[in-house]
Tab-separated table of N, CA and C in Angstrom:
chain	number	residue	atom	x	y	z
A	1	UNK	N	-21.657	23.610	7.506
A	1	UNK	CA	-20.347	22.985	7.586
A	1	UNK	C	-20.054	22.590	9.028
A	2	UNK	N	-19.174	21.623	9.196
A	2	UNK	CA	-18.842	21.121	10.528
A	2	UNK	C	-17.357	21.324	10.799
A	3	UNK	N	-17.043	21.627	12.030
A	3	UNK	CA	-15.659	21.809	12.450
A	3	UNK	C	-15.305	20.721	13.443
A	4	UNK	N	-14.059	20.298	13.405
A	4	UNK	CA	-13.581	19.323	14.378
A	4	UNK	C	-12.407	19.933	15.122
A	5	UNK	N	-12.151	19.448	16.335
A	5	UNK	CA	-11.004	19.980	17.081
A	5	UNK	C	-9.691	19.703	16.331
A	6	UNK	N	-8.760	20.624	16.429
A	6	UNK	CA	-7.472	20.491	15.744
A	6	UNK	C	-6.750	19.213	16.145
A	7	UNK	N	-6.843	18.828	17.414
A	7	UNK	CA	-6.160	17.608	17.872
A	7	UNK	C	-6.708	16.375	17.158
A	8	UNK	N	-8.004	16.331	16.934
A	8	UNK	CA	-8.601	15.183	16.245
A	8	UNK	C	-8.186	15.165	14.775
A	9	UNK	N	-8.165	16.328	14.141
A	9	UNK	CA	-7.728	16.419	12.752
A	9	UNK	C	-6.274	15.985	12.626
A	10	UNK	N	-5.428	16.458	13.528
A	10	UNK	CA	-4.016	16.084	13.500
A	10	UNK	C	-3.855	14.576	13.674
A	11	UNK	N	-4.581	13.995	14.633
A	11	UNK	CA	-4.481	12.552	14.882
A	11	UNK	C	-4.898	11.749	13.649
A	12	UNK	N	-5.911	12.221	12.942
A	12	UNK	CA	-6.391	11.509	11.759
A	12	UNK	C	-5.408	11.596	10.598
A	13	UNK	N	-4.734	12.706	10.469
A	13	UNK	CA	-3.882	12.926	9.306
A	13	UNK	C	-2.406	12.625	9.538
A	14	UNK	N	-1.995	12.416	10.766
A	14	UNK	CA	-0.562	12.260	11.031
A	14	UNK	C	-0.106	10.807	11.034
A	15	UNK	N	-0.977	9.889	10.688
A	15	UNK	CA	-0.619	8.476	10.682
A	15	UNK	C	0.100	8.063	9.410
A	16	UNK	N	0.350	6.777	9.310
A	16	UNK	CA	1.007	6.206	8.140
A	16	UNK	C	-0.041	5.514	7.272
A	17	UNK	N	-0.036	5.819	5.989
A	17	UNK	CA	-0.899	5.138	5.028
A	17	UNK	C	-0.111	3.937	4.524
A	18	UNK	N	-0.612	2.712	4.761
A	18	UNK	CA	0.145	1.512	4.387
A	18	UNK	C	0.327	1.381	2.876
A	19	UNK	N	-0.501	2.082	2.107
A	19	UNK	CA	-0.345	2.073	0.652
A	19	UNK	C	-0.373	3.514	0.154
A	20	UNK	N	0.570	4.298	0.666
A	20	UNK	CA	0.628	5.710	0.315
A	20	UNK	C	0.989	5.943	-1.138
A	21	UNK	N	1.720	5.026	-1.727
A	21	UNK	CA	2.048	5.104	-3.150
A	21	UNK	C	2.074	3.685	-3.696
A	22	UNK	N	1.733	3.540	-4.956
A	22	UNK	CA	1.744	2.237	-5.589
A	22	UNK	C	1.981	2.413	-7.079
A	23	UNK	N	2.171	1.298	-7.770
A	23	UNK	CA	2.442	1.316	-9.210
A	23	UNK	C	1.134	1.575	-9.958
A	24	UNK	N	0.780	2.864	-10.058
A	24	UNK	CA	-0.476	3.252	-10.703
A	24	UNK	C	-0.181	3.733	-12.113
A	25	UNK	N	-0.908	3.376	-13.106
A	25	UNK	CA	-2.097	2.530	-13.091
A	25	UNK	C	-1.810	1.072	-13.409
A	26	UNK	N	-0.568	0.757	-13.789
A	26	UNK	CA	-0.250	-0.598	-14.256
A	26	UNK	C	-0.653	-1.683	-13.259
A	27	UNK	N	-0.169	-1.595	-12.035
A	27	UNK	CA	-0.459	-2.653	-11.062
A	27	UNK	C	-1.942	-2.710	-10.730
A	28	UNK	N	-2.575	-1.566	-10.636
A	28	UNK	CA	-4.005	-1.539	-10.318
A	28	UNK	C	-4.808	-2.205	-11.438
A	29	UNK	N	-4.453	-1.913	-12.677
A	29	UNK	CA	-5.167	-2.502	-13.815
A	29	UNK	C	-4.936	-4.002	-13.924
A	30	UNK	N	-3.791	-4.485	-13.453
A	30	UNK	CA	-3.487	-5.913	-13.573
A	30	UNK	C	-3.795	-6.705	-12.300
A	31	UNK	N	-4.405	-6.070	-11.318
A	31	UNK	CA	-4.759	-6.765	-10.076
A	31	UNK	C	-5.830	-7.810	-10.373
A	32	UNK	N	-5.632	-9.059	-9.958
A	32	UNK	CA	-6.640	-10.092	-10.203
A	32	UNK	C	-7.979	-9.729	-9.554
A	33	UNK	N	-9.057	-10.118	-10.208
A	33	UNK	CA	-10.402	-9.828	-9.708
A	33	UNK	C	-10.570	-10.327	-8.276
A	34	UNK	N	-9.959	-11.455	-7.963
A	34	UNK	CA	-10.094	-12.032	-6.615
A	34	UNK	C	-9.500	-11.135	-5.534
A	35	UNK	N	-8.611	-10.222	-5.917
A	35	UNK	CA	-7.992	-9.344	-4.923
A	35	UNK	C	-8.571	-7.928	-4.931
A	36	UNK	N	-9.510	-7.653	-5.838
A	36	UNK	CA	-10.109	-6.322	-5.874
A	36	UNK	C	-10.865	-6.011	-4.589
A	37	UNK	N	-11.504	-7.023	-4.032
A	37	UNK	CA	-12.198	-6.882	-2.750
A	37	UNK	C	-11.696	-7.995	-1.843
A	38	UNK	N	-10.517	-7.793	-1.304
A	38	UNK	CA	-9.883	-8.810	-0.456
A	38	UNK	C	-10.782	-9.135	0.730
A	39	UNK	N	-10.998	-10.429	0.972
A	39	UNK	CA	-11.903	-10.845	2.041
A	39	UNK	C	-11.184	-11.462	3.240
A	40	UNK	N	-9.885	-11.294	3.296
A	40	UNK	CA	-9.113	-11.777	4.445
A	40	UNK	C	-7.848	-10.930	4.568
A	41	UNK	N	-7.225	-11.002	5.722
A	41	UNK	CA	-5.990	-10.233	5.903
A	41	UNK	C	-4.881	-10.765	4.990
A	42	UNK	N	-4.917	-12.070	4.722
A	42	UNK	CA	-3.923	-12.666	3.827
A	42	UNK	C	-4.102	-12.144	2.393
A	43	UNK	N	-5.344	-12.110	1.926
A	43	UNK	CA	-5.628	-11.606	0.581
A	43	UNK	C	-5.303	-10.118	0.492
A	44	UNK	N	-5.600	-9.373	1.546
A	44	UNK	CA	-5.298	-7.940	1.577
A	44	UNK	C	-3.787	-7.718	1.459
A	45	UNK	N	-3.012	-8.517	2.192
A	45	UNK	CA	-1.548	-8.411	2.133
A	45	UNK	C	-1.043	-8.740	0.728
A	46	UNK	N	-1.637	-9.758	0.078
A	46	UNK	CA	-1.248	-10.100	-1.300
A	46	UNK	C	-1.570	-8.952	-2.254
A	47	UNK	N	-2.728	-8.328	-2.063
A	47	UNK	CA	-3.110	-7.202	-2.920
A	47	UNK	C	-2.116	-6.052	-2.764
A	48	UNK	N	-1.739	-5.752	-1.526
A	48	UNK	CA	-0.771	-4.675	-1.291
A	48	UNK	C	0.553	-4.977	-1.982
A	49	UNK	N	0.980	-6.234	-1.915
A	49	UNK	CA	2.234	-6.642	-2.550
A	49	UNK	C	2.134	-6.513	-4.068
A	50	UNK	N	1.043	-7.011	-4.648
A	50	UNK	CA	0.875	-6.945	-6.106
A	50	UNK	C	0.775	-5.505	-6.603
A	51	UNK	N	0.213	-4.625	-5.784
A	51	UNK	CA	0.111	-3.216	-6.164
A	51	UNK	C	1.450	-2.491	-6.053
A	52	UNK	N	2.395	-3.099	-5.345
A	52	UNK	CA	3.679	-2.436	-5.125
A	52	UNK	C	3.564	-1.324	-4.099
A	53	UNK	N	2.686	-1.522	-3.124
A	53	UNK	CA	2.432	-0.492	-2.114
A	53	UNK	C	3.675	-0.173	-1.295
A	54	UNK	N	3.827	1.105	-1.021
A	54	UNK	CA	4.881	1.574	-0.120
A	54	UNK	C	4.229	2.512	0.886
A	55	UNK	N	4.554	2.334	2.163
A	55	UNK	CA	3.947	3.209	3.175
A	55	UNK	C	4.498	4.629	3.099
A	56	UNK	N	3.609	5.583	3.326
A	56	UNK	CA	3.986	6.994	3.362
A	56	UNK	C	3.178	7.697	4.441
A	57	UNK	N	3.745	8.733	5.038
A	57	UNK	CA	2.949	9.520	5.988
A	57	UNK	C	1.747	10.122	5.261
A	58	UNK	N	0.611	10.164	5.944
A	58	UNK	CA	-0.604	10.723	5.342
A	58	UNK	C	-0.459	12.205	5.057
A	59	UNK	N	0.267	12.915	5.875
A	59	UNK	CA	0.395	14.348	5.680
A	59	UNK	C	-0.624	15.103	6.500
A	60	UNK	N	-0.778	16.345	6.171
A	60	UNK	CA	-1.692	17.178	6.939
A	60	UNK	C	-2.192	18.307	6.059
A	61	UNK	N	-3.191	18.985	6.547
A	61	UNK	CA	-3.705	20.158	5.851
A	61	UNK	C	-3.475	21.370	6.730
A	62	UNK	N	-3.320	22.507	6.101
A	62	UNK	CA	-3.195	23.757	6.842
A	62	UNK	C	-4.492	24.523	6.633
A	63	UNK	N	-5.184	24.776	7.723
A	63	UNK	CA	-6.456	25.482	7.655
A	63	UNK	C	-6.202	26.942	7.954
A	64	UNK	N	-6.639	27.798	7.038
A	64	UNK	CA	-6.471	29.238	7.220
A	64	UNK	C	-7.826	29.913	7.113
A	65	UNK	N	-7.933	31.009	7.785
A	65	UNK	CA	-9.150	31.806	7.708
A	65	UNK	C	-9.288	32.381	6.311
A	66	UNK	N	-10.495	32.450	5.812
A	66	UNK	CA	-10.719	32.998	4.480
A	66	UNK	C	-10.364	34.480	4.422
A	67	UNK	N	-10.324	35.136	5.575
A	67	UNK	CA	-9.980	36.555	5.603
A	67	UNK	C	-8.478	36.787	5.719
A	68	UNK	N	-7.713	35.701	5.858
A	68	UNK	CA	-6.261	35.816	5.961
A	68	UNK	C	-5.682	36.345	4.651
A	69	UNK	N	-4.588	37.051	4.725
A	69	UNK	CA	-3.941	37.587	3.534
A	69	UNK	C	-3.505	36.450	2.628
A	70	UNK	N	-3.940	36.467	1.394
A	70	UNK	CA	-3.573	35.423	0.440
A	70	UNK	C	-2.610	35.936	-0.621
A	71	UNK	N	-2.048	37.115	-0.397
A	71	UNK	CA	-1.109	37.657	-1.371
A	71	UNK	C	-1.766	37.959	-2.705
A	72	UNK	N	-3.029	38.356	-2.665
A	72	UNK	CA	-3.805	38.682	-3.862
A	72	UNK	C	-3.971	37.500	-4.807
A	73	UNK	N	-3.872	36.276	-4.282
A	73	UNK	CA	-4.116	35.088	-5.094
A	73	UNK	C	-5.526	34.602	-4.821
A	74	UNK	N	-6.092	33.962	-5.780
A	74	UNK	CA	-7.401	33.353	-5.581
A	74	UNK	C	-7.218	32.127	-4.704
A	75	UNK	N	-8.082	31.946	-3.716
A	75	UNK	CA	-7.984	30.758	-2.872
A	75	UNK	C	-8.971	29.695	-3.322
A	76	UNK	N	-9.757	29.972	-4.342
A	76	UNK	CA	-10.710	28.992	-4.853
A	76	UNK	C	-9.939	27.940	-5.634
A	77	UNK	N	-10.177	26.680	-5.312
A	77	UNK	CA	-9.542	25.589	-6.031
A	77	UNK	C	-8.117	25.302	-5.616
A	78	UNK	N	-7.656	25.876	-4.509
A	78	UNK	CA	-6.293	25.592	-4.064
A	78	UNK	C	-6.315	24.616	-2.930
């Protein structure tokens, strides 16, 4: 496994996702084939609009040591 510095992880996760939420699955299913792989910034912008994209913060993860107290809960799959 590989570890990265906390500052780099924070920088990667603290940004804004330009399409953090969208009209799924309706808009995605009805997206024209020509916009599935947008080949220009104009086409990409049209795809975002058709999907009903709304920007949202990416969020972050909290990394804890496996030996940390988990309150007797399983940490597998969480």
